[in-house]
Amino acid sequence: MKLKDKVAIVTGGTKGIGYGIAQEYLKEGAKVVITGREKETGHRAEQELSKLGAVKYIYEDVSDLQLLQNTIDQTVSTFGRLDIYMANAGINDANKTHFIDITSEQYDRIMDVNLKGMFFGGQFAARQMIKQGEGGAIVNMASVNSYLGLDSQVVYTVSKGGIVQLTKVQAIALNDYGIKVNALAPGPIETELMRRVGNDTQLMDTILSRTPIGRIGTPNECGKLAVFLSCEESDFIFGQTIYIDGGRSFQAFPTKGYKTVTDQDYELLQQIKA
Ligand code: NAP
């Protein structure tokens, strides 16, 4: 087991990618805290995940710094320590406001969760790890939109771009303490957040036609990468953002008609979405 006896926090671990990461951490022997705002969802997730190992749900809104610290404190009082901080919680900007019309309230809502919450969550986690004196791992959740420009989700894209730089400076700043910092950057993954985008069938068509592998990914595939970035197997990887996207971040032209996805595959995708 790659994470035997390690203690991990997965922010936003109550559903979606975070839930898949929590599953993979538990399978590798970690004790896991999951957080999120909807208590009913959190308690249900805790119950389901407990079949795999020791897990606790803690209510948290990552845009509230006191609650971020509370999560660290409760983790330590429950499981005795903190070894892995998976900063996964994030929201996107479903209303597609044009850059010209974005208000400071819309900006703050996304940035407070996606970037400020990750920045200070990582800081509080690092303080705890430094206190313990045995190093640790911080993994940040970026996105293909850390790299690709998406003008229908301007603030989300800006926040995800910032995470790549946050990951680099954290890695350098925390190196002396033996705390490893990297990020994972998913392409389209089958989650509620993605399903909201998927309701726009034209956009989904475009996404899939520019994903060479011809499908969207799963939360557990992201979870396996998170395990790798959290365990000693990745110890020479430093401040990197690893793309897990089926090629989404560098497919220049639509895939249809290209050999990686046949017309038959494409028709099947249409049927699944219908
Ligand atoms: P999701 O299915 O909507 O799940 C988001 C999780 O974060 C939930 O547990 C949610 O719980 C929690 N959350 C949201 N706001 C929070 C807040 N303020 N404080 C604490 N927890 C909060 O989304 P997802 O698709 O799994 O996305 C997870 C991460 O992956 C995000 O950072 C997202 O940007 C990134 N990502 C996703 C995709 C994709 O295709 N799905 C692609 C690239 C990157 P509550 O709602 O109960 O708070």
Tab-separated table of C-alpha atoms and ligand atoms in Angstrom:
chain	number	residue	atom	x	y	z
A	1	MET	CA	0.000	0.000	0.000
A	2	LYS	CA	1.443	3.325	-1.114
A	3	LEU	CA	-0.091	5.545	1.591
A	4	LYS	CA	-0.230	3.211	4.576
A	5	ASP	CA	-0.955	5.141	7.817
A	6	LYS	CA	-0.774	8.527	6.060
A	7	VAL	CA	-3.431	11.089	6.947
A	8	ALA	CA	-4.930	13.051	4.052
A	9	ILE	CA	-7.383	15.912	3.648
A	10	VAL	CA	-9.316	16.102	0.360
A	11	THR	CA	-11.140	19.421	0.121
A	12	GLY	CA	-14.326	18.988	-1.876
A	13	GLY	CA	-13.995	15.236	-1.359
A	14	THR	CA	-17.729	14.670	-0.953
A	15	LYS	CA	-18.436	14.206	-4.665
A	16	GLY	CA	-16.954	14.332	-8.144
A	17	ILE	CA	-13.201	14.129	-8.637
A	18	GLY	CA	-12.513	14.652	-4.918
A	19	TYR	CA	-14.636	11.614	-4.072
A	20	GLY	CA	-12.673	9.517	-6.585
A	21	ILE	CA	-9.431	10.761	-5.036
A	22	ALA	CA	-10.673	9.889	-1.529
A	23	GLN	CA	-11.521	6.373	-2.767
A	24	GLU	CA	-8.051	5.856	-4.219
A	25	TYR	CA	-6.338	7.263	-1.089
A	26	LEU	CA	-8.355	4.899	1.110
A	27	LYS	CA	-7.543	1.906	-1.118
A	28	GLU	CA	-3.842	2.756	-0.610
A	29	GLY	CA	-4.198	2.719	3.181
A	30	ALA	CA	-4.564	6.433	4.022
A	31	LYS	CA	-6.931	7.820	6.643
A	32	VAL	CA	-8.969	10.467	4.885
A	33	VAL	CA	-10.861	13.647	5.763
A	34	ILE	CA	-13.315	14.859	3.123
A	35	THR	CA	-14.808	18.360	3.157
A	36	GLY	CA	-17.629	20.237	1.442
A	37	ARG	CA	-20.523	22.597	2.154
A	38	GLU	CA	-23.552	20.318	1.733
A	39	LYS	CA	-23.729	18.397	5.009
A	40	GLU	CA	-26.149	15.715	3.843
A	41	THR	CA	-23.930	14.904	0.834
A	42	GLY	CA	-20.885	14.938	3.115
A	43	HIS	CA	-22.331	12.509	5.652
A	44	ARG	CA	-23.586	10.212	2.880
A	45	ALA	CA	-20.136	10.205	1.259
A	46	GLU	CA	-18.506	9.502	4.635
A	47	GLN	CA	-20.796	6.513	5.150
A	48	GLU	CA	-20.138	5.089	1.667
A	49	LEU	CA	-16.378	5.652	1.825
A	50	SER	CA	-16.093	4.111	5.286
A	51	LYS	CA	-16.410	0.695	3.591
A	52	LEU	CA	-12.870	1.325	2.295
A	53	GLY	CA	-11.242	2.556	5.510
A	54	ALA	CA	-11.064	5.328	8.113
A	55	VAL	CA	-12.792	8.466	6.842
A	56	LYS	CA	-14.337	11.582	8.386
A	57	TYR	CA	-16.483	14.303	6.836
A	58	ILE	CA	-15.864	17.858	8.062
A	59	TYR	CA	-18.077	20.775	7.050
A	60	GLU	CA	-15.996	23.405	5.271
A	61	ASP	CA	-16.288	26.326	2.909
A	62	VAL	CA	-12.750	26.833	1.608
A	63	SER	CA	-13.361	30.540	1.045
A	64	ASP	CA	-13.628	30.947	4.856
A	65	LEU	CA	-10.131	30.998	6.388
A	66	GLN	CA	-11.380	30.074	9.873
A	67	LEU	CA	-13.052	26.971	8.490
A	68	LEU	CA	-9.854	26.050	6.620
A	69	GLN	CA	-7.943	26.132	9.913
A	70	ASN	CA	-10.752	24.269	11.662
A	71	THR	CA	-10.406	21.425	9.137
A	72	ILE	CA	-6.687	21.083	9.892
A	73	ASP	CA	-7.319	21.169	13.678
A	74	GLN	CA	-10.128	18.609	13.522
A	75	THR	CA	-8.063	16.328	11.284
A	76	VAL	CA	-5.221	16.353	13.794
A	77	SER	CA	-7.546	15.787	16.751
A	78	THR	CA	-9.226	12.850	14.930
A	79	PHE	CA	-6.315	11.134	13.191
A	80	GLY	CA	-3.322	12.571	15.086
A	81	ARG	CA	-1.453	14.237	12.207
A	82	LEU	CA	-1.581	15.512	8.622
A	83	ASP	CA	0.597	14.166	5.787
A	84	ILE	CA	-1.251	14.973	2.549
A	85	TYR	CA	-3.275	18.047	1.630
A	86	MET	CA	-5.233	17.577	-1.588
A	87	ALA	CA	-6.634	21.036	-2.463
A	88	ASN	CA	-9.359	19.913	-4.831
A	89	ALA	CA	-12.445	22.059	-4.078
A	90	GLY	CA	-13.382	24.323	-6.956
A	91	ILE	CA	-16.340	25.915	-8.686
A	92	ASN	CA	-16.835	27.084	-12.248
A	93	ASP	CA	-18.627	29.980	-13.766
A	94	ALA	CA	-21.760	28.497	-15.300
A	95	ASN	CA	-23.319	31.750	-16.487
A	96	LYS	CA	-20.819	32.477	-19.266
A	97	THR	CA	-20.569	36.208	-18.612
A	98	HIS	CA	-18.473	38.083	-21.144
A	99	PHE	CA	-15.234	39.559	-19.794
A	100	ILE	CA	-16.636	43.064	-20.382
A	101	ASP	CA	-19.581	42.400	-18.032
A	102	ILE	CA	-17.998	40.455	-15.151
A	103	THR	CA	-18.649	42.116	-11.784
A	104	SER	CA	-16.274	42.182	-8.822
A	105	GLU	CA	-18.799	39.976	-6.942
A	106	GLN	CA	-18.601	37.305	-9.674
A	107	TYR	CA	-14.819	37.588	-9.648
A	108	ASP	CA	-14.564	37.246	-5.846
A	109	ARG	CA	-16.983	34.297	-5.698
A	110	ILE	CA	-14.796	32.153	-7.965
A	111	MET	CA	-11.377	33.425	-6.877
A	112	ASP	CA	-12.141	33.104	-3.147
A	113	VAL	CA	-12.875	29.400	-3.569
A	114	ASN	CA	-10.503	28.366	-6.353
A	115	LEU	CA	-7.395	30.385	-5.562
A	116	LYS	CA	-7.580	32.124	-2.175
A	117	GLY	CA	-8.956	29.007	-0.494
A	118	MET	CA	-6.217	26.898	-2.070
A	119	PHE	CA	-3.502	29.412	-1.175
A	120	PHE	CA	-4.378	29.646	2.521
A	121	GLY	CA	-5.457	26.026	2.843
A	122	GLY	CA	-1.984	25.057	1.619
A	123	GLN	CA	-0.400	27.527	4.015
A	124	PHE	CA	-2.276	26.176	7.045
A	125	ALA	CA	-1.573	22.580	6.021
A	126	ALA	CA	2.135	23.355	5.566
A	127	ARG	CA	2.329	24.946	9.045
A	128	GLN	CA	0.935	21.736	10.541
A	129	MET	CA	3.351	19.557	8.528
A	130	ILE	CA	6.287	21.764	9.556
A	131	LYS	CA	5.230	21.428	13.201
A	132	GLN	CA	5.303	17.630	12.830
A	133	GLY	CA	8.765	17.843	11.210
A	134	GLU	CA	8.376	14.869	8.871
A	135	GLY	CA	7.569	16.548	5.557
A	136	GLY	CA	4.421	15.880	3.574
A	137	ALA	CA	2.718	16.385	0.232
A	138	ILE	CA	0.465	19.112	-1.122
A	139	VAL	CA	-1.422	18.439	-4.348
A	140	ASN	CA	-3.342	21.250	-6.041
A	141	MET	CA	-6.228	20.820	-8.464
A	142	ALA	CA	-5.561	22.738	-11.659
A	143	SER	CA	-7.271	22.137	-15.032
A	144	VAL	CA	-6.598	22.115	-18.759
A	145	ASN	CA	-7.945	25.645	-18.416
A	146	SER	CA	-4.777	26.487	-16.507
A	147	TYR	CA	-3.288	26.472	-19.982
A	148	LEU	CA	-6.136	26.840	-22.491
A	149	GLY	CA	-7.998	30.132	-22.760
A	150	LEU	CA	-11.768	29.778	-22.269
A	151	ASP	CA	-13.559	33.058	-22.804
A	152	SER	CA	-16.923	31.678	-21.639
A	153	GLN	CA	-15.419	31.112	-18.168
A	154	VAL	CA	-12.999	33.939	-17.757
A	155	VAL	CA	-12.635	34.009	-13.957
A	156	TYR	CA	-12.441	30.217	-13.681
A	157	THR	CA	-9.681	30.194	-16.301
A	158	VAL	CA	-7.762	32.954	-14.519
A	159	SER	CA	-8.055	31.110	-11.200
A	160	LYS	CA	-6.799	27.854	-12.709
A	161	GLY	CA	-3.885	29.654	-14.383
A	162	GLY	CA	-2.882	31.046	-10.990
A	163	ILE	CA	-2.784	27.552	-9.503
A	164	VAL	CA	0.121	26.572	-11.779
A	165	GLN	CA	2.200	29.452	-10.407
A	166	LEU	CA	1.018	28.845	-6.829
A	167	THR	CA	2.227	25.255	-7.183
A	168	LYS	CA	5.690	26.355	-8.291
A	169	VAL	CA	6.204	28.915	-5.518
A	170	GLN	CA	4.851	26.571	-2.842
A	171	ALA	CA	7.222	23.838	-4.055
A	172	ILE	CA	10.233	26.139	-3.742
A	173	ALA	CA	9.128	27.709	-0.456
A	174	LEU	CA	8.379	24.378	1.225
A	175	ASN	CA	11.304	22.393	-0.149
A	176	ASP	CA	13.436	22.994	2.954
A	177	TYR	CA	10.729	21.341	5.051
A	178	GLY	CA	10.509	18.206	2.908
A	179	ILE	CA	7.036	19.130	1.693
A	180	LYS	CA	6.502	18.138	-1.932
A	181	VAL	CA	4.075	20.227	-3.995
A	182	ASN	CA	2.618	19.364	-7.411
A	183	ALA	CA	-0.673	19.810	-9.249
A	184	LEU	CA	-2.888	17.709	-11.452
A	185	ALA	CA	-4.714	19.269	-14.361
A	186	PRO	CA	-7.663	17.270	-15.626
A	187	GLY	CA	-9.390	17.613	-18.945
A	188	PRO	CA	-13.110	16.779	-19.076
A	189	ILE	CA	-13.970	14.365	-16.227
A	190	GLU	CA	-17.346	12.729	-15.578
A	191	THR	CA	-18.666	14.784	-12.615
A	192	GLU	CA	-21.581	17.027	-11.691
A	193	LEU	CA	-19.511	20.092	-12.608
A	194	MET	CA	-18.890	18.601	-16.044
A	195	ARG	CA	-22.499	17.442	-16.470
A	196	ARG	CA	-23.586	21.081	-16.099
A	197	VAL	CA	-21.311	21.893	-19.036
A	198	GLY	CA	-22.479	18.711	-20.780
A	199	ASN	CA	-26.038	20.035	-20.856
A	200	ASP	CA	-24.744	22.272	-23.585
A	201	THR	CA	-24.555	19.531	-26.223
A	202	GLN	CA	-22.848	21.707	-28.780
A	203	LEU	CA	-20.071	22.532	-26.308
A	204	MET	CA	-19.773	18.848	-25.318
A	205	ASP	CA	-19.443	17.934	-29.006
A	206	THR	CA	-16.663	20.457	-29.363
A	207	ILE	CA	-14.855	19.206	-26.248
A	208	LEU	CA	-14.989	15.574	-27.357
A	209	SER	CA	-14.023	16.364	-30.919
A	210	ARG	CA	-10.860	17.988	-29.533
A	211	THR	CA	-9.994	15.176	-27.132
A	212	PRO	CA	-7.865	12.689	-29.104
A	213	ILE	CA	-8.661	9.781	-26.800
A	214	GLY	CA	-12.357	10.261	-27.674
A	215	ARG	CA	-13.922	10.086	-24.211
A	216	ILE	CA	-14.063	12.007	-20.981
A	217	GLY	CA	-12.079	10.759	-17.970
A	218	THR	CA	-13.167	9.422	-14.580
A	219	PRO	CA	-12.661	10.703	-11.015
A	220	ASN	CA	-10.802	7.486	-10.153
A	221	GLU	CA	-8.287	8.025	-12.955
A	222	CYS	CA	-7.575	11.419	-11.332
A	223	GLY	CA	-7.429	9.655	-7.953
A	224	LYS	CA	-4.687	7.308	-9.151
A	225	LEU	CA	-2.611	10.291	-10.296
A	226	ALA	CA	-3.243	12.032	-6.956
A	227	VAL	CA	-1.950	8.906	-5.163
A	228	PHE	CA	1.196	8.972	-7.302
A	229	LEU	CA	1.785	12.673	-6.548
A	230	SER	CA	1.202	12.028	-2.831
A	231	CYS	CA	3.499	9.036	-2.385
A	232	GLU	CA	7.254	8.638	-2.530
A	233	GLU	CA	7.190	7.323	-6.125
A	234	SER	CA	6.951	10.950	-7.326
A	235	ASP	CA	9.700	12.350	-5.080
A	236	PHE	CA	11.763	13.791	-7.960
A	237	ILE	CA	8.752	15.633	-9.446
A	238	PHE	CA	8.925	19.224	-8.234
A	239	GLY	CA	6.325	22.003	-8.615
A	240	GLN	CA	4.874	20.430	-11.754
A	241	THR	CA	1.382	20.494	-13.145
A	242	ILE	CA	0.623	17.094	-14.656
A	243	TYR	CA	-2.086	17.019	-17.326
A	244	ILE	CA	-4.573	14.132	-17.198
A	245	ASP	CA	-6.742	14.988	-20.143
A	246	GLY	CA	-6.745	12.398	-22.951
A	247	GLY	CA	-4.789	14.898	-25.032
A	248	ARG	CA	-7.330	17.705	-24.629
A	249	SER	CA	-4.672	20.322	-23.880
A	250	PHE	CA	-2.843	19.981	-27.165
A	251	GLN	CA	-5.323	18.760	-29.793
A	252	ALA	CA	-5.210	21.594	-32.302
A	253	PHE	CA	-8.026	20.540	-34.679
A	254	PRO	CA	-11.263	18.557	-34.265
A	255	THR	CA	-10.754	14.809	-34.092
A	256	LYS	CA	-13.704	13.730	-36.243
A	257	GLY	CA	-12.419	12.041	-39.361
A	258	TYR	CA	-8.980	11.628	-37.819
A	259	LYS	CA	-7.784	8.099	-37.185
A	260	THR	CA	-7.948	8.152	-33.357
A	261	VAL	CA	-11.764	8.319	-33.322
A	262	THR	CA	-13.678	6.470	-36.019
A	263	ASP	CA	-16.981	7.682	-37.431
A	264	GLN	CA	-18.570	4.733	-35.609
A	265	ASP	CA	-17.101	5.909	-32.274
A	266	TYR	CA	-18.333	9.384	-32.990
A	267	GLU	CA	-21.888	8.170	-33.712
A	268	LEU	CA	-21.795	6.199	-30.442
A	269	LEU	CA	-20.816	9.332	-28.535
A	270	GLN	CA	-23.776	11.134	-30.109
A	271	GLN	CA	-26.129	8.354	-28.965
A	272	ILE	CA	-24.757	8.335	-25.405
A	273	LYS	CA	-25.304	12.067	-25.150
A	274	ALA	CA	-28.810	11.995	-26.697
B	1	NAP	P1	-18.040	18.827	-8.385
B	1	NAP	O1	-18.501	17.499	-8.857
B	1	NAP	O2	-18.950	19.997	-8.473
B	1	NAP	O3	-17.487	18.667	-6.888
B	1	NAP	C1	-16.935	19.771	-6.246
B	1	NAP	C2	-16.605	19.429	-4.826
B	1	NAP	O4	-16.084	20.607	-4.179
B	1	NAP	C3	-17.808	19.001	-4.020
B	1	NAP	O5	-17.420	18.131	-2.991
B	1	NAP	C4	-18.287	20.332	-3.441
B	1	NAP	O6	-19.089	20.110	-2.286
B	1	NAP	C5	-16.949	20.958	-3.097
B	1	NAP	N1	-16.976	22.409	-2.992
B	1	NAP	C6	-17.446	23.317	-3.865
B	1	NAP	N2	-17.302	24.553	-3.377
B	1	NAP	C7	-16.730	24.422	-2.160
B	1	NAP	C8	-16.335	25.328	-1.162
B	1	NAP	N3	-16.523	26.649	-1.287
B	1	NAP	N4	-15.764	24.842	-0.038
B	1	NAP	C9	-15.578	23.504	0.133
B	1	NAP	N5	-15.942	22.611	-0.765
B	1	NAP	C10	-16.507	23.055	-1.905
B	1	NAP	O7	-16.715	19.270	-9.180
B	1	NAP	P2	-15.537	18.408	-9.828
B	1	NAP	O8	-15.794	18.318	-11.282
B	1	NAP	O9	-15.308	17.165	-9.058
B	1	NAP	O10	-14.327	19.420	-9.654
B	1	NAP	C11	-13.379	19.258	-8.608
B	1	NAP	C12	-12.137	20.048	-8.976
B	1	NAP	O11	-11.634	19.580	-10.233
B	1	NAP	C13	-12.384	21.545	-9.163
B	1	NAP	O12	-11.290	22.273	-8.651
B	1	NAP	C14	-12.467	21.704	-10.670
B	1	NAP	O13	-12.127	22.995	-11.107
B	1	NAP	C15	-11.454	20.667	-11.111
B	1	NAP	N6	-11.624	20.220	-12.489
B	1	NAP	C16	-12.739	19.542	-12.874
B	1	NAP	C17	-12.844	19.124	-14.194
B	1	NAP	C18	-14.031	18.340	-14.681
B	1	NAP	O14	-14.127	18.071	-15.881
B	1	NAP	N7	-14.972	17.939	-13.855
B	1	NAP	C19	-11.833	19.395	-15.113
B	1	NAP	C20	-10.711	20.097	-14.673
B	1	NAP	C21	-10.599	20.490	-13.358
B	1	NAP	P3	-20.231	21.194	-1.852
B	1	NAP	O15	-20.910	21.641	-3.114
B	1	NAP	O16	-21.074	20.437	-0.900
B	1	NAP	O17	-19.478	22.306	-1.195
